[in-house]
Short mmCIF file of C-alpha atoms and ligand atoms in Angstrom, two decimals:
data_model
loop_
_atom_site.label_atom_id
_atom_site.label_comp_id
_atom_site.label_asym_id
_atom_site.label_seq_id
_atom_site.Cartn_x
_atom_site.Cartn_y
_atom_site.Cartn_z
CA MET A 22 12.56 -4.23 24.57
CA GLN A 23 12.31 -1.89 27.61
CA ALA A 24 13.82 0.94 25.56
CA GLY A 25 11.48 0.04 22.71
CA ARG A 26 8.44 0.29 25.05
CA LYS A 27 9.54 3.89 25.68
CA LEU A 28 9.36 4.78 22.16
CA ILE A 29 5.48 4.63 22.65
CA SER A 30 4.41 7.76 24.53
CA ALA A 31 1.81 7.67 27.33
CA GLU A 32 -0.63 9.77 25.31
CA LEU A 33 -0.52 7.32 22.42
CA ARG A 34 -1.05 4.39 24.67
CA GLN A 35 -4.05 5.99 25.94
CA ARG A 36 -5.51 7.05 22.62
CA PHE A 37 -4.67 3.51 21.44
CA CYS A 38 -6.73 2.12 24.35
CA ASP A 39 -9.68 4.58 23.89
CA ALA A 40 -10.02 4.88 20.19
CA ARG A 41 -13.01 3.27 18.38
CA ASN A 42 -12.46 4.54 14.71
CA VAL A 43 -8.80 3.89 13.68
CA LEU A 44 -7.31 4.35 9.97
CA VAL A 45 -4.22 2.68 8.90
CA LEU A 46 -2.59 3.94 5.72
CA THR A 47 0.47 1.67 4.61
CA GLY A 48 2.89 1.98 1.92
CA ALA A 49 5.81 -0.32 0.58
CA GLY A 50 7.83 0.11 3.80
CA VAL A 51 5.22 -2.13 5.66
CA SER A 52 6.31 -4.92 3.25
CA ALA A 53 10.17 -4.22 3.36
CA GLU A 54 10.90 -6.57 6.30
CA SER A 55 9.15 -9.24 4.34
CA GLY A 56 11.71 -8.87 1.51
CA VAL A 57 9.67 -6.58 -0.88
CA PRO A 58 11.74 -3.97 -2.37
CA THR A 59 10.36 -0.26 -1.70
CA PHE A 60 10.24 2.21 -4.81
CA ARG A 61 12.19 5.00 -3.44
CA GLY A 62 14.47 3.25 -0.85
CA GLY A 63 17.58 3.40 -2.95
CA GLY A 64 19.72 0.62 -4.03
CA GLY A 65 18.36 0.31 -7.48
CA ALA A 66 15.10 -1.51 -6.38
CA GLY A 67 12.92 0.92 -8.36
CA VAL A 68 14.79 0.39 -11.63
CA TRP A 69 14.22 -2.56 -13.97
CA LYS A 70 16.14 -3.28 -17.15
CA GLY A 71 17.35 0.35 -16.86
CA LEU A 72 13.88 1.97 -16.68
CA PRO A 73 12.90 3.88 -13.68
CA PHE A 74 9.70 2.43 -12.06
CA GLU A 75 8.04 5.76 -12.87
CA VAL A 76 8.53 4.97 -16.66
CA ILE A 77 7.74 1.29 -16.63
CA SER A 78 4.74 1.59 -14.22
CA SER A 79 3.11 4.28 -16.26
CA ALA A 80 0.00 4.81 -18.49
CA GLU A 81 2.18 5.82 -21.35
CA MET A 82 4.23 2.51 -21.10
CA LEU A 83 0.85 0.36 -21.07
CA GLU A 84 -0.13 2.23 -24.35
CA ARG A 85 3.43 1.84 -25.83
CA ASP A 86 4.26 -1.76 -24.95
CA LEU A 87 1.71 -3.84 -22.94
CA PRO A 88 4.04 -7.05 -23.20
CA ALA A 89 6.87 -5.19 -21.46
CA VAL A 90 4.52 -4.12 -18.67
CA TRP A 91 3.55 -7.82 -18.15
CA GLU A 92 7.13 -8.92 -18.12
CA TRP A 93 7.77 -6.27 -15.20
CA PHE A 94 4.97 -7.42 -13.14
CA ASN A 95 5.50 -11.08 -13.82
CA TYR A 96 9.14 -10.66 -12.48
CA ARG A 97 7.90 -8.82 -9.28
CA ARG A 98 5.15 -11.58 -8.93
CA GLY A 99 7.87 -14.08 -9.14
CA LEU A 100 9.67 -12.32 -6.20
CA LEU A 101 6.68 -12.23 -4.29
CA GLU A 102 5.52 -15.72 -4.37
CA ALA A 103 7.75 -17.05 -1.68
CA LEU A 104 7.62 -13.99 0.57
CA LYS A 105 5.38 -14.06 3.78
CA PRO A 106 3.66 -11.34 6.11
CA ASN A 107 5.91 -9.83 8.63
CA PRO A 108 5.08 -8.73 12.15
CA ALA A 109 3.94 -5.44 11.05
CA HIS A 110 1.28 -7.10 8.89
CA GLU A 111 0.37 -9.36 11.66
CA ALA A 112 0.10 -6.75 14.26
CA ILE A 113 -2.21 -4.52 11.85
CA ALA A 114 -4.25 -7.67 11.24
CA GLY A 115 -4.84 -8.17 14.98
CA TRP A 116 -6.16 -4.57 15.34
CA GLN A 117 -9.38 -5.63 13.57
CA ASP A 118 -10.58 -7.41 16.62
CA ARG A 119 -9.53 -4.62 19.00
CA PHE A 120 -11.08 -1.65 17.36
CA GLY A 121 -14.86 -1.29 16.67
CA GLY A 122 -13.97 0.53 13.32
CA LEU A 123 -10.55 -0.17 11.70
CA THR A 124 -10.14 0.94 8.19
CA LEU A 125 -7.01 -0.48 6.53
CA VAL A 126 -5.88 1.34 3.37
CA THR A 127 -2.99 0.25 1.45
CA GLN A 128 -1.09 1.46 -1.52
CA ASN A 129 0.63 -1.91 -1.82
CA ILE A 130 -0.32 -4.32 -4.53
CA ASP A 131 1.28 -7.38 -2.91
CA GLY A 132 -1.55 -8.99 -0.99
CA LEU A 133 0.61 -9.34 2.20
CA HIS A 134 -2.04 -7.59 4.43
CA GLN A 135 -4.64 -10.14 3.27
CA ALA A 136 -2.21 -13.03 3.55
CA ALA A 137 -1.82 -12.04 7.37
CA GLY A 138 -5.54 -12.15 7.88
CA SER A 139 -6.61 -8.46 7.19
CA ARG A 140 -10.28 -8.32 5.61
CA GLU A 141 -11.88 -5.45 3.61
CA VAL A 142 -8.59 -3.87 2.76
CA ILE A 143 -9.11 -0.81 0.56
CA GLU A 144 -6.42 -1.35 -2.25
CA LEU A 145 -5.84 2.10 -3.52
CA HIS A 146 -3.24 0.90 -6.28
CA GLY A 147 -4.86 -2.50 -7.23
CA SER A 148 -3.37 -6.02 -6.99
CA ILE A 149 -0.63 -7.72 -8.72
CA TRP A 150 -2.72 -10.88 -8.41
CA ARG A 151 -5.28 -9.79 -10.69
CA ALA A 152 -5.62 -8.92 -14.37
CA ARG A 153 -8.47 -6.98 -15.96
CA CYS A 154 -9.52 -6.53 -19.63
CA VAL A 155 -8.34 -3.24 -21.18
CA ARG A 156 -11.70 -3.16 -23.16
CA CYS A 157 -14.67 -4.49 -21.07
CA GLY A 158 -13.03 -4.40 -17.63
CA GLN A 159 -13.69 -8.04 -16.73
CA GLY A 160 -11.47 -9.02 -13.86
CA GLN A 161 -9.53 -12.39 -13.53
CA SER A 162 -7.36 -13.93 -11.01
CA VAL A 163 -3.76 -14.29 -12.41
CA ARG A 164 -3.65 -17.66 -10.90
CA GLU A 165 -6.38 -18.74 -13.51
CA ILE A 166 -4.87 -17.62 -16.66
CA SER A 167 -1.54 -17.72 -18.37
CA VAL A 168 0.33 -14.65 -18.20
CA ASP A 169 3.96 -15.86 -19.26
CA ASP A 170 3.48 -14.90 -22.87
CA GLY A 171 2.63 -11.19 -22.94
CA ALA A 172 -0.84 -9.96 -22.49
CA PRO A 173 -3.44 -12.81 -22.09
CA PRO A 174 -6.85 -12.50 -23.93
CA CYS A 175 -9.88 -11.66 -21.90
CA LEU A 176 -12.31 -14.72 -21.53
CA ALA A 177 -15.28 -12.46 -22.22
CA CYS A 178 -14.33 -10.47 -25.18
CA ALA A 179 -10.77 -11.59 -26.37
CA SER A 180 -9.27 -8.12 -25.97
CA PRO A 181 -6.04 -7.92 -24.17
CA MET A 182 -5.90 -8.12 -20.51
CA ARG A 183 -3.61 -5.89 -18.38
CA PRO A 184 -2.26 -6.15 -14.61
CA ASP A 185 -5.08 -4.65 -12.45
CA VAL A 186 -2.87 -1.98 -10.86
CA VAL A 187 -2.88 1.75 -10.86
CA LEU A 188 0.07 3.11 -12.89
CA PHE A 189 1.11 6.72 -12.84
CA GLY A 190 -1.29 8.91 -14.56
CA GLU A 191 -4.25 6.63 -14.08
CA MET A 192 -7.31 7.03 -12.07
CA LEU A 193 -7.71 5.00 -8.78
CA PRO A 194 -10.42 2.27 -8.79
CA ALA A 195 -13.90 3.73 -8.67
CA GLY A 196 -14.97 4.66 -5.16
CA ALA A 197 -11.65 3.49 -3.36
CA PHE A 198 -10.22 6.96 -2.70
CA GLU A 199 -13.67 8.19 -1.74
CA ARG A 200 -14.38 5.23 0.76
CA ALA A 201 -10.82 5.87 2.23
CA ALA A 202 -11.30 9.63 2.42
CA ALA A 203 -14.71 9.35 4.32
CA LYS A 204 -13.14 6.98 6.94
CA ALA A 205 -10.32 9.51 7.32
CA ALA A 206 -12.74 12.22 8.04
CA SER A 207 -14.27 10.40 10.81
CA CYS A 208 -11.41 8.56 12.43
CA GLU A 209 -10.01 9.45 15.90
CA LEU A 210 -6.32 7.91 15.35
CA CYS A 211 -4.59 7.77 11.93
CA PHE A 212 -1.45 5.51 11.56
CA VAL A 213 0.67 6.39 8.48
CA ILE A 214 3.01 3.35 8.05
CA GLY A 215 6.03 2.88 5.67
CA THR A 216 5.00 5.33 2.89
CA SER A 217 7.19 8.16 1.55
CA ALA A 218 3.88 10.22 1.25
CA VAL A 219 4.74 11.69 -1.99
CA VAL A 220 2.21 9.82 -4.31
CA TYR A 221 -1.29 11.53 -4.56
CA PRO A 222 -4.03 11.17 -3.96
CA ALA A 223 -3.00 8.55 -1.39
CA ALA A 224 -1.15 10.99 0.48
CA ALA A 225 -3.89 13.13 0.93
CA ILE A 226 -5.58 10.71 3.43
CA PRO A 227 -3.70 11.68 6.56
CA GLU A 228 -4.05 15.25 5.68
CA ILE A 229 -7.93 14.78 5.61
CA ALA A 230 -7.73 12.87 8.94
CA ARG A 231 -5.47 15.56 10.32
CA ALA A 232 -7.83 18.32 9.27
CA ALA A 233 -10.87 16.59 10.72
CA GLY A 234 -9.07 16.45 14.25
CA ALA A 235 -7.46 12.98 14.18
CA TYR A 236 -4.32 12.17 16.07
CA VAL A 237 -1.76 11.20 13.42
CA VAL A 238 1.05 8.71 13.95
CA GLU A 239 3.77 8.18 11.44
CA VAL A 240 5.80 5.06 11.60
CA ASN A 241 8.89 5.19 9.33
CA PRO A 242 12.76 5.05 9.67
CA GLU A 243 13.06 8.16 7.57
CA ARG A 244 11.45 11.57 7.75
CA THR A 245 8.74 12.28 4.99
CA PRO A 246 6.73 15.38 4.04
CA LEU A 247 4.06 14.11 6.49
CA SER A 248 6.35 14.13 9.43
CA ASP A 249 5.87 17.80 10.44
CA LEU A 250 2.11 17.43 10.24
CA SER A 251 2.08 14.34 12.33
CA ASP A 252 1.30 14.46 15.97
CA GLU A 253 3.98 11.65 16.76
CA VAL A 254 6.66 10.18 14.43
CA LEU A 255 7.66 6.72 15.67
CA THR A 256 11.24 6.41 14.05
CA GLY A 257 12.04 2.87 13.05
CA ASN A 258 10.93 -0.32 11.42
CA ALA A 259 7.43 -1.18 11.36
CA GLY A 260 7.89 -4.76 12.11
CA GLU A 261 9.76 -3.77 15.30
CA ILE A 262 7.40 -0.80 16.46
CA LEU A 263 3.76 -2.13 15.77
CA PRO A 264 3.96 -5.00 17.98
CA LEU A 265 5.04 -2.77 21.01
CA LEU A 266 1.60 -1.29 20.84
CA GLY A 267 0.14 -4.56 21.67
C1 BJW B 319 9.90 1.82 5.95
C2 BJW B 319 10.43 0.46 6.41
C3 BJW B 319 10.19 -0.21 7.22
C4 BJW B 319 11.42 1.43 4.52
N1 BJW B 319 9.13 0.14 8.10
N2 BJW B 319 8.92 2.00 6.93
C5 BJW B 319 -0.67 16.24 -7.05
C6 BJW B 319 0.55 16.83 -7.12
C7 BJW B 319 1.54 16.31 -8.08
C8 BJW B 319 1.18 15.17 -8.82
C9 BJW B 319 0.01 14.62 -8.72
C10 BJW B 319 -0.83 15.04 -7.76
N3 BJW B 319 -2.03 14.16 -7.83
C11 BJW B 319 -1.69 13.18 -8.68
C12 BJW B 319 -0.51 13.33 -9.17
C13 BJW B 319 0.22 12.42 -10.30
C14 BJW B 319 0.79 11.15 -9.53
C15 BJW B 319 1.66 11.70 -8.27
O1 BJW B 319 1.19 11.57 -7.19
N4 BJW B 319 2.73 11.99 -8.55
C16 BJW B 319 3.84 12.43 -7.43
C17 BJW B 319 4.91 11.18 -7.36
C18 BJW B 319 4.29 13.57 -7.98
N5 BJW B 319 -0.30 10.53 -9.28
C19 BJW B 319 -1.08 9.73 -9.89
O2 BJW B 319 -0.81 9.46 -11.15
C20 BJW B 319 -2.28 8.82 -9.33
N6 BJW B 319 -3.37 9.08 -10.36
C21 BJW B 319 -4.09 10.09 -10.30
O3 BJW B 319 -3.75 11.18 -9.53
O4 BJW B 319 -5.05 10.06 -11.10
C22 BJW B 319 -5.82 11.35 -11.46
C23 BJW B 319 -5.09 11.85 -12.49
C24 BJW B 319 -5.19 10.94 -13.79
C25 BJW B 319 -4.38 11.63 -14.91
C26 BJW B 319 -4.01 12.96 -14.78
C27 BJW B 319 -3.99 13.74 -13.60
C28 BJW B 319 -4.71 13.15 -12.57
C29 BJW B 319 -1.91 7.35 -9.53
C30 BJW B 319 -0.68 6.95 -8.64
C31 BJW B 319 -0.51 5.41 -8.74
C32 BJW B 319 0.82 4.90 -8.09
N7 BJW B 319 1.16 3.89 -8.68
C33 BJW B 319 2.43 3.19 -8.21
C34 BJW B 319 2.81 1.91 -8.95
C35 BJW B 319 1.83 0.88 -8.81
C36 BJW B 319 2.15 -0.27 -9.58
C37 BJW B 319 3.50 -0.77 -9.25
O5 BJW B 319 3.73 -1.22 -8.02
O6 BJW B 319 4.34 -0.67 -10.09
O7 BJW B 319 2.24 3.01 -6.83
S1 BJW B 319 3.80 4.24 -7.83
C38 BJW B 319 4.37 3.80 -6.36
O8 BJW B 319 4.52 4.75 -5.40
C39 BJW B 319 3.49 2.54 -6.00
C40 BJW B 319 3.25 2.94 -4.56
O9 BJW B 319 2.10 2.47 -4.14
C41 BJW B 319 3.48 4.43 -4.53
C42 BJW B 319 3.77 4.97 -3.11
O10 BJW B 319 5.00 4.55 -2.72
P1 BJW B 319 5.17 4.03 -1.22
O11 BJW B 319 4.54 2.94 -0.86
O12 BJW B 319 5.08 5.34 -0.41
O13 BJW B 319 6.77 3.48 -1.39
P2 BJW B 319 8.18 4.42 -1.40
O14 BJW B 319 9.20 3.50 -1.79
O15 BJW B 319 7.92 5.72 -1.97
O16 BJW B 319 8.39 4.50 0.32
C43 BJW B 319 8.83 3.64 1.34
C44 BJW B 319 8.71 4.16 2.47
O17 BJW B 319 8.89 3.17 3.47
C45 BJW B 319 9.99 5.13 2.79
O18 BJW B 319 9.37 6.33 3.25
C46 BJW B 319 10.94 4.31 3.68
O19 BJW B 319 11.60 5.25 4.49
C47 BJW B 319 9.91 3.41 4.32
N8 BJW B 319 10.39 2.14 5.06
N9 BJW B 319 11.55 0.42 5.15
C48 BJW B 319 8.49 1.16 7.99
N10 BJW B 319 10.76 -1.39 7.70
ZN1 ZN B 320 -13.01 -8.01 -22.12
#
């Protein structure tokens, strides 16, 4: 633990004490210690029935085979059902009470930040726990409809529903990126946790924060394209590092 504490520089400790506006951007790595597979972490986690996730999680696949897309998300929801938030989610949820202005922006669709107690999470890529109508856009919790036999019908207009997630080639939910970007432009401290930082526009958020003068801290066991832009890189697992910040 002593060696771990040294990982956090005196400068970061001071900034962590003084900051009022803090933005946290998370990716799949923040949920890795809960047992959620990452997309690009190797080990075949991003492949399903021989299809890479870039293919099955795409706007083209939705057009071509909506039931297959449902099957893929049902499979993943099944894996998530038993999983719990880990110390990284819990540490971030605790920061809400510490900072006057904490903005949590996630690319994750798993709902684990909310399960840890985080409120007003900006979900850039939607949620696996919601469905929405392809025609009228009406939203619905997947817990309230039967999703086991392909695309369920919309309760309002009977058109097929789809998972309420953002697939490759789709626009982000209206206003989500804009809200996150505005907070990034006015934060003093920006944590980027467990993301390979290759998917845009999410990866632009720390770039916006840095350009506006924020101190950018990356938490990741691997280097990413963001590492050289960051003021500090904390190399390791989020669930071990974040609790050290207190
Ligand atoms: C740990 C750890 C531990 C492990 N602790 N860390 C500009 C240039 C080029 C292309 C584009 C561009 N702008 C837009 C695009 C196209 C595309 C894109 O970015 N492509 C790039 C990949 C090249 N973007 C889009 O299509 C977006 N839409 C859009 O831009 O709309 C406008 C538009 C529309 C039409 C035409 C043109 C423009 C939408 C992107 C939606 C992404 N959706 C997915 C799937 C969601 C549904 C699903 O779950 O299936 O979202 S893709 C996938 O990647 C998922 C993730 O949210 C996202 C990011 O991945 P993430 O979270 O970073 O995970 P990994 O696995 O990559 O990394 C995990 C990290 O954790 C690693 O670094 C590990 O080391 C680390 N780690 N253990 C801490 N314990
Ligand atoms: Zn509808």
